[in-house]
PDB file of N, CA and C in Angstrom:
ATOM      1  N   UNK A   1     127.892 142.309  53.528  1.00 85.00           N
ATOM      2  CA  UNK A   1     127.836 141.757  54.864  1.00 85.00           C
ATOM      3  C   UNK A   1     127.083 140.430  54.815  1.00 85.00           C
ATOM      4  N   UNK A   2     127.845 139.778  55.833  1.00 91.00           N
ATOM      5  CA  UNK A   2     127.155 137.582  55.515  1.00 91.00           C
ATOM      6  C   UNK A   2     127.232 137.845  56.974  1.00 91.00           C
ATOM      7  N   UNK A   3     125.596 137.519  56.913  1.00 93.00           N
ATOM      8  CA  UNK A   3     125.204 137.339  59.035  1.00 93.00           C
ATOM      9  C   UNK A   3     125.793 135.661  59.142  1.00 93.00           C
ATOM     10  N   UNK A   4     125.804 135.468  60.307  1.00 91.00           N
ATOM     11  CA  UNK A   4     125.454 134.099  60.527  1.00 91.00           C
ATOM     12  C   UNK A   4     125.982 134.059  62.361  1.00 91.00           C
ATOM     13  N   UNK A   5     125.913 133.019  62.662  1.00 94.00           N
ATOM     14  CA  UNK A   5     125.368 133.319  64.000  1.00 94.00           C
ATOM     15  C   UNK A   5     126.478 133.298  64.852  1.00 94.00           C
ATOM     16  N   UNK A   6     126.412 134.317  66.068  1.00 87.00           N
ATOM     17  CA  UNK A   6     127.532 134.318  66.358  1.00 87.00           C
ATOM     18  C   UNK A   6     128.606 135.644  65.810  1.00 87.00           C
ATOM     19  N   UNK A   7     128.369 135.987  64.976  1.00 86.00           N
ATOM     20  CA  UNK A   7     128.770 137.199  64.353  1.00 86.00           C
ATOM     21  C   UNK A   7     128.219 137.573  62.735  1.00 86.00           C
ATOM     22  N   UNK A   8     129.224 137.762  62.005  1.00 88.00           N
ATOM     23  CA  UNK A   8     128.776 138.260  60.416  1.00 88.00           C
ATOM     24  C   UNK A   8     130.278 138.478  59.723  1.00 88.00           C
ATOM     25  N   UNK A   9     130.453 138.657  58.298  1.00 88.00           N
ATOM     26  CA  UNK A   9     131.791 138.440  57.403  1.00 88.00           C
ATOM     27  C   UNK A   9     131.471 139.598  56.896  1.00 88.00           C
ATOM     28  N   UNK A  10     132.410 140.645  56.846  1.00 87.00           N
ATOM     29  CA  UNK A  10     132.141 141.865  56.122  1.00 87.00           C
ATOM     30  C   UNK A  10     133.785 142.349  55.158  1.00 87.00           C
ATOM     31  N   UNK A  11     133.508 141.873  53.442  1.00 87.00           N
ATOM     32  CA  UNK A  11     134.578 142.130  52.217  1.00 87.00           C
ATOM     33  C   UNK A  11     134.134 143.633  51.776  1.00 87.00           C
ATOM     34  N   UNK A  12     135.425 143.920  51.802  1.00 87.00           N
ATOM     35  CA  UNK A  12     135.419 145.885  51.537  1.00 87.00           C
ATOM     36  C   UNK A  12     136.887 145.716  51.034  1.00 87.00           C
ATOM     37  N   UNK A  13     136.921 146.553  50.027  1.00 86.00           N
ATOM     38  CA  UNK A  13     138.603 146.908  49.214  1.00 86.00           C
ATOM     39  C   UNK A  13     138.942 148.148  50.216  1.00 86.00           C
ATOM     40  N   UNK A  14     140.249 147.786  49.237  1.00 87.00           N
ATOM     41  CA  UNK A  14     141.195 148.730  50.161  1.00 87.00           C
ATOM     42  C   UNK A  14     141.254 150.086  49.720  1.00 87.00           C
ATOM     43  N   UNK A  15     140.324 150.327  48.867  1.00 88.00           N
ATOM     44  CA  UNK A  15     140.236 151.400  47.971  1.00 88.00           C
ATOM     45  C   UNK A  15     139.064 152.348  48.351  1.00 88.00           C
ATOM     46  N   UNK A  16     138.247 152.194  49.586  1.00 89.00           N
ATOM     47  CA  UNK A  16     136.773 152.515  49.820  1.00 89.00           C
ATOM     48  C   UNK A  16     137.492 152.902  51.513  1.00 89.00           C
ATOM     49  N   UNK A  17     138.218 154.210  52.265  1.00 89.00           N
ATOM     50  CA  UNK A  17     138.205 155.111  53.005  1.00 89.00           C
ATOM     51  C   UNK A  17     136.979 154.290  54.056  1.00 89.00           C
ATOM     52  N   UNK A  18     135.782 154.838  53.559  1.00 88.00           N
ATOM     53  CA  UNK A  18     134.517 154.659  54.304  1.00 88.00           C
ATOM     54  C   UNK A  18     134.184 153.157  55.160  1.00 88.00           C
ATOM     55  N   UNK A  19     134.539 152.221  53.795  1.00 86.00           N
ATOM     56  CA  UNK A  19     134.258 150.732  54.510  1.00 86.00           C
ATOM     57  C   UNK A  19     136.108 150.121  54.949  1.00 86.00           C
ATOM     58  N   UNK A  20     136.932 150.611  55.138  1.00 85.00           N
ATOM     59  CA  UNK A  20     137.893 150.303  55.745  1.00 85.00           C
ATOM     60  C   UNK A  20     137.975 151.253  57.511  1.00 85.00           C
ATOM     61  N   UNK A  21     137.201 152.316  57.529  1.00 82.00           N
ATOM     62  CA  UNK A  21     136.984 152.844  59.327  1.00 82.00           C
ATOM     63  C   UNK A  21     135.724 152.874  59.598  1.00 82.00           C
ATOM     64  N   UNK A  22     134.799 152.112  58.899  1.00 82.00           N
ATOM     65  CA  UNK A  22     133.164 152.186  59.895  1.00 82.00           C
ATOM     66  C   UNK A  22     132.807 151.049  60.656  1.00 82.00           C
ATOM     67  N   UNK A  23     133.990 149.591  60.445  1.00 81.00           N
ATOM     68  CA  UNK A  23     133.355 148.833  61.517  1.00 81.00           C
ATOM     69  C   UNK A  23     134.499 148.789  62.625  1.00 81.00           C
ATOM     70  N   UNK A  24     133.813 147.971  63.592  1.00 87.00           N
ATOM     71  CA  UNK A  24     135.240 147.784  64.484  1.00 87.00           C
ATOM     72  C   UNK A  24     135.171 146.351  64.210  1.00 87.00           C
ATOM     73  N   UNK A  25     136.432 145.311  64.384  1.00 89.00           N
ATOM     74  CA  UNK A  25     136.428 144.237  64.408  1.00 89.00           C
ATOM     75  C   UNK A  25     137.011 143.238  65.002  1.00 89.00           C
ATOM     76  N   UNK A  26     137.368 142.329  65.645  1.00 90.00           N
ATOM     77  CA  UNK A  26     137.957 141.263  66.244  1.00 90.00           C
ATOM     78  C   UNK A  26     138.963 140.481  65.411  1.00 90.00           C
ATOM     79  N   UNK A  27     138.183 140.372  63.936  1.00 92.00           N
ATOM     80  CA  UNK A  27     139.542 139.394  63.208  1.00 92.00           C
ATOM     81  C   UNK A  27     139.552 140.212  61.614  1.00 92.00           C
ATOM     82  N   UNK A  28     140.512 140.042  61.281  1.00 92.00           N
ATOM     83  CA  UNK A  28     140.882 140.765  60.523  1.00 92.00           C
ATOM     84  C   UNK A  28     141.675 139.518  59.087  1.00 92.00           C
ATOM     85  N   UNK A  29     141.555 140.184  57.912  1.00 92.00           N
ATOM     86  CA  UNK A  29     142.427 139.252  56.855  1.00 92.00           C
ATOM     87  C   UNK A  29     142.866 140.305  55.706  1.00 92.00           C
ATOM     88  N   UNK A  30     143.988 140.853  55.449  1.00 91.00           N
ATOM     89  CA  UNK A  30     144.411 141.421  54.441  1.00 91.00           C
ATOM     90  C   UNK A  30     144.506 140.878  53.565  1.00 91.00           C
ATOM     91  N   UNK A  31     144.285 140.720  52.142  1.00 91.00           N
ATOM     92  CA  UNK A  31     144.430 139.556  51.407  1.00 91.00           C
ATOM     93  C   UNK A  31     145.238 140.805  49.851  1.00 91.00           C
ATOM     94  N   UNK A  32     146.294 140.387  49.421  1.00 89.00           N
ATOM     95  CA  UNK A  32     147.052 141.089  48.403  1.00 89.00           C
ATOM     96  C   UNK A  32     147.460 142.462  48.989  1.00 89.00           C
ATOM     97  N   UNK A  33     147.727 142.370  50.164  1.00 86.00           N
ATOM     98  CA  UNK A  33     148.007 143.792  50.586  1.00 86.00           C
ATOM     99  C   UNK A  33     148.962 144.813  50.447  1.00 86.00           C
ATOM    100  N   UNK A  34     150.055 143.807  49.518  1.00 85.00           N
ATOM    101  CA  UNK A  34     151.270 144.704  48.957  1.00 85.00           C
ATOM    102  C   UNK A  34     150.621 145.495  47.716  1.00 85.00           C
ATOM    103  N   UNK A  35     149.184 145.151  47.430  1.00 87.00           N
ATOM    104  CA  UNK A  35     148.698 145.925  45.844  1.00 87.00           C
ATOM    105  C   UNK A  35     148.267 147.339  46.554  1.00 87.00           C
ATOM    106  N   UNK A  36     148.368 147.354  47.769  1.00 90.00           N
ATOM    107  CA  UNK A  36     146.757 148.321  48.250  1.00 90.00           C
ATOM    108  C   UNK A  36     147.526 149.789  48.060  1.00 90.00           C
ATOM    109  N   UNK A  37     146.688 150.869  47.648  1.00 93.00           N
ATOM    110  CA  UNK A  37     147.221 151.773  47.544  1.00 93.00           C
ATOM    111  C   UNK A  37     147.791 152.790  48.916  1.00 93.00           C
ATOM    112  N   UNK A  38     149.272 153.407  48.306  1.00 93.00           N
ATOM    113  CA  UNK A  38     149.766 154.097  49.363  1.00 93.00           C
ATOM    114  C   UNK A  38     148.689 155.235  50.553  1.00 93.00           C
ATOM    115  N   UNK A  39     147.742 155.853  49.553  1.00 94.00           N
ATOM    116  CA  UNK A  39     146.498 156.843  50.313  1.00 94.00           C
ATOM    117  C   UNK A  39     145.379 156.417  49.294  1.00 94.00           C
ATOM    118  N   UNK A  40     144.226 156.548  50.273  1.00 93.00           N
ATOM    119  CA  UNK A  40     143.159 156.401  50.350  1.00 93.00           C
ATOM    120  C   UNK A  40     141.766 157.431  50.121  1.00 93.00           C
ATOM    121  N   UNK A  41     141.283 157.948  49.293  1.00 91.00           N
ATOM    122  CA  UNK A  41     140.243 159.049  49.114  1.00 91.00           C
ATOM    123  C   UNK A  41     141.193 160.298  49.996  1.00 91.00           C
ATOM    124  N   UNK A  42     141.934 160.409  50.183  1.00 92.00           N
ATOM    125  CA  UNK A  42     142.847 161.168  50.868  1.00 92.00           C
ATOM    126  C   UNK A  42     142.979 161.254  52.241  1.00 92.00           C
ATOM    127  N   UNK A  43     142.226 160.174  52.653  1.00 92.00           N
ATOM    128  CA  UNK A  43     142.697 159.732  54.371  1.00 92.00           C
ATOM    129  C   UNK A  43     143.461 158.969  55.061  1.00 92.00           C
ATOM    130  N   UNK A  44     144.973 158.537  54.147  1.00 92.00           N
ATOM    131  CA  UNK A  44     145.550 158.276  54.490  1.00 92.00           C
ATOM    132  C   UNK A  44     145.954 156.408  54.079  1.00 92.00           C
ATOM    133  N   UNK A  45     146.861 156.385  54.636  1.00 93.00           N
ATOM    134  CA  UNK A  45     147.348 154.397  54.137  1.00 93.00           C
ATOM    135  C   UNK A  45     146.094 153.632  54.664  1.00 93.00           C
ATOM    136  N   UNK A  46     146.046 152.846  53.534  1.00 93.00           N
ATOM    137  CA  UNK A  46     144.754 151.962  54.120  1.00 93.00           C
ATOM    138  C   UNK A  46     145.240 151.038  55.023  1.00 93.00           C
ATOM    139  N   UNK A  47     146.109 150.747  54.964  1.00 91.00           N
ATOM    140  CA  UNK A  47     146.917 150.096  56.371  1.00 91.00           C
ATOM    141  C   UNK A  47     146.407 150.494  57.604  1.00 91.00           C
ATOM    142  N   UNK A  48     146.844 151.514  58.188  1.00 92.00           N
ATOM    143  CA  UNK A  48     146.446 152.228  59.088  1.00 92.00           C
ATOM    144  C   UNK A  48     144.949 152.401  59.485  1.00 92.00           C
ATOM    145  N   UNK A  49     144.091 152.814  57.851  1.00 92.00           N
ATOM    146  CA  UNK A  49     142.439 152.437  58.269  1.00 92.00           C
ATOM    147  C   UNK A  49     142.367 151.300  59.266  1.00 92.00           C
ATOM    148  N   UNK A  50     142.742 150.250  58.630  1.00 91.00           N
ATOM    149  CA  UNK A  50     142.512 148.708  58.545  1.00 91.00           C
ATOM    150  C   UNK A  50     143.041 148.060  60.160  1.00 91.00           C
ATOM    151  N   UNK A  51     144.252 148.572  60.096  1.00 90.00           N
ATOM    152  CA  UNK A  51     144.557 148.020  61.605  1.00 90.00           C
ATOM    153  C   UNK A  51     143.946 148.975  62.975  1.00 90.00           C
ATOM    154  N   UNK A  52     143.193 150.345  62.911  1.00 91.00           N
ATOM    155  CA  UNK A  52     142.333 151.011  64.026  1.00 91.00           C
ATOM    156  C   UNK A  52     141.271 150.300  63.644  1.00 91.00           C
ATOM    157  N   UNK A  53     140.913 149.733  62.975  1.00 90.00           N
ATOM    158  CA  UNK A  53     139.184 148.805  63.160  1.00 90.00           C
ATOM    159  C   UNK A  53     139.531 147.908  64.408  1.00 90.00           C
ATOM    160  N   UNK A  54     141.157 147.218  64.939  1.00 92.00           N
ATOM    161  CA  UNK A  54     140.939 146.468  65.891  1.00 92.00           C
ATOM    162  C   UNK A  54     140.940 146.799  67.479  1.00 92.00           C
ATOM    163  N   UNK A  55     141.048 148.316  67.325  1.00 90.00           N
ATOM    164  CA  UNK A  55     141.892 149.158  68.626  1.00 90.00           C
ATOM    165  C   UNK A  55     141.103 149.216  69.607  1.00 90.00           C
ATOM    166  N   UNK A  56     139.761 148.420  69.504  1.00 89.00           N
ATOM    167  CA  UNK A  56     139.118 148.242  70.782  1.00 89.00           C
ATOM    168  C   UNK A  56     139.371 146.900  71.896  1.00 89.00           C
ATOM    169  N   UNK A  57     139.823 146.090  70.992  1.00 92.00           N
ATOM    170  CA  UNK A  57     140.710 144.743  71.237  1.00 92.00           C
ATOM    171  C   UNK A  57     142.103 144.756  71.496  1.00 92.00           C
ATOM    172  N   UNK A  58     142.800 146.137  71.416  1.00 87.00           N
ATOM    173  CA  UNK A  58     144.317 145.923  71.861  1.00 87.00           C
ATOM    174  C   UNK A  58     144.680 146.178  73.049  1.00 87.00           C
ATOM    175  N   UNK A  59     144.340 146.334  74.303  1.00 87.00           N
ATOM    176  CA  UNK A  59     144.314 146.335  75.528  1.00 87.00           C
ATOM    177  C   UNK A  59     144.120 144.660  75.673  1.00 87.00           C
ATOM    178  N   UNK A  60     143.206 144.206  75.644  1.00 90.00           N
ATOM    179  CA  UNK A  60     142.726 142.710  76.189  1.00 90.00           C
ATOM    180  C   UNK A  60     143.497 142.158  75.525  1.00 90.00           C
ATOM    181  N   UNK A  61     143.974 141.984  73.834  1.00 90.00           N
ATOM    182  CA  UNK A  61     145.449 141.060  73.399  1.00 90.00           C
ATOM    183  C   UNK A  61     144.310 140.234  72.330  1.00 90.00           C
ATOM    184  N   UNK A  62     143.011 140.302  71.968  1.00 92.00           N
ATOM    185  CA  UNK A  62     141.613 139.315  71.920  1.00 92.00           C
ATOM    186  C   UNK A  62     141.488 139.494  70.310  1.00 92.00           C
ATOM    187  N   UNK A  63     141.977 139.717  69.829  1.00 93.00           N
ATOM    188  CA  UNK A  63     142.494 140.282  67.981  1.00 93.00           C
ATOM    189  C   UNK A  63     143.144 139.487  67.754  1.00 93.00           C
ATOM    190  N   UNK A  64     143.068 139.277  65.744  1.00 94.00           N
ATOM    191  CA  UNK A  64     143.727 138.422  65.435  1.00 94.00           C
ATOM    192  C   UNK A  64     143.496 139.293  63.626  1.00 94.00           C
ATOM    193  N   UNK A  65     144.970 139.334  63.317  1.00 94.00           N
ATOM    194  CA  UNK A  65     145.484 140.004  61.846  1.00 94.00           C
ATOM    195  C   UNK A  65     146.199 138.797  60.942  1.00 94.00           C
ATOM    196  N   UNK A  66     145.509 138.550  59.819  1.00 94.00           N
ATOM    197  CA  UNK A  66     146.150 137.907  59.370  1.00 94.00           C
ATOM    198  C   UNK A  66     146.378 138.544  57.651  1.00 94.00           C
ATOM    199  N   UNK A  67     147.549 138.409  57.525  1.00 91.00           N
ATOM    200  CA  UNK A  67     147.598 138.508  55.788  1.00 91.00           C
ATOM    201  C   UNK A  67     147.993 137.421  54.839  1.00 91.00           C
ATOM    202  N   UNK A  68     147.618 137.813  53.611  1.00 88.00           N
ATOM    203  CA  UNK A  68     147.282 136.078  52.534  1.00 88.00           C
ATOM    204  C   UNK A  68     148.052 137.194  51.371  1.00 88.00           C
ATOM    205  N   UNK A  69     148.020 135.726  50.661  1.00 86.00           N
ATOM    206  CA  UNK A  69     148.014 136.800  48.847  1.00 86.00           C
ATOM    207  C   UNK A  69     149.568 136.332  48.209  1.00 86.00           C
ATOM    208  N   UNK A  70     149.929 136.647  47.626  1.00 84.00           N
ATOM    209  CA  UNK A  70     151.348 136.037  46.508  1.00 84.00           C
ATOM    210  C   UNK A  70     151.991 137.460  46.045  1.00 84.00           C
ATOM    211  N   UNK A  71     153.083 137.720  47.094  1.00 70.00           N
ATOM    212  CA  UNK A  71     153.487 139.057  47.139  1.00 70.00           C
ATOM    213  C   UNK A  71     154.117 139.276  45.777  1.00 70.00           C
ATOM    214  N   UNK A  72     154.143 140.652  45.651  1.00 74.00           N
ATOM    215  CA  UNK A  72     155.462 140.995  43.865  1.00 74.00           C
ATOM    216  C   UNK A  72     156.741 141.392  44.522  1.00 74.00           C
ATOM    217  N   UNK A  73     157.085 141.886  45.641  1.00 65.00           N
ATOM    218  CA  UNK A  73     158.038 142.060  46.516  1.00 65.00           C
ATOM    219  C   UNK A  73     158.859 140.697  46.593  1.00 65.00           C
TER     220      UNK A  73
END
C-alpha cells in the first residue's frame, strides 16, 4: 500500500483470494489478465474477486476498470 494524499495505490496478484476481496475501490487496473488463473485458493475466478471490489460504486456509475498487458489470445 502507497498513501498519498487524497487516497493510496494498493498492487496485489491475482493469485492472493484475500488481497483481491478485502478492499473496496473506485479505480481499478488489471494488468496481464488473460495470465490470471481460472480459480483462486478455491474462491472462485479472480475476475469476479476483482470486479465486486467496485460494487459500492455501481449504482452512482463513479468507477473506472481498466485493463493493460500484451494478450497471448
Amino acid at each position: 500500500y502507497k498513501p498519498f494524499p487524497g487516497g493510496g495505490w494498493v498492487l496485489t496478484g491475482a493469485n492472493s483470494a484475500a488481497d483481491l476481496s478485502s478492499k473496496t475501490a473506485r479505480f481499478g487496473l488489471k494488468e496481464e489478465w488473460d495470465r490470471w488463473p481460472p480459480d483462486v485458493e478455491g474462491q472462485g475466478d479472480p475476475d469476479e474477486l476483482f470486479e465486486a471490489r467496485f460494487i459500492s460504486y455501481h449504482r452512482s456509475g463513479r468507477y473506472k476498470i481498466a485493463q493493460g498487458g500484451t494478450p497471448d489470445v
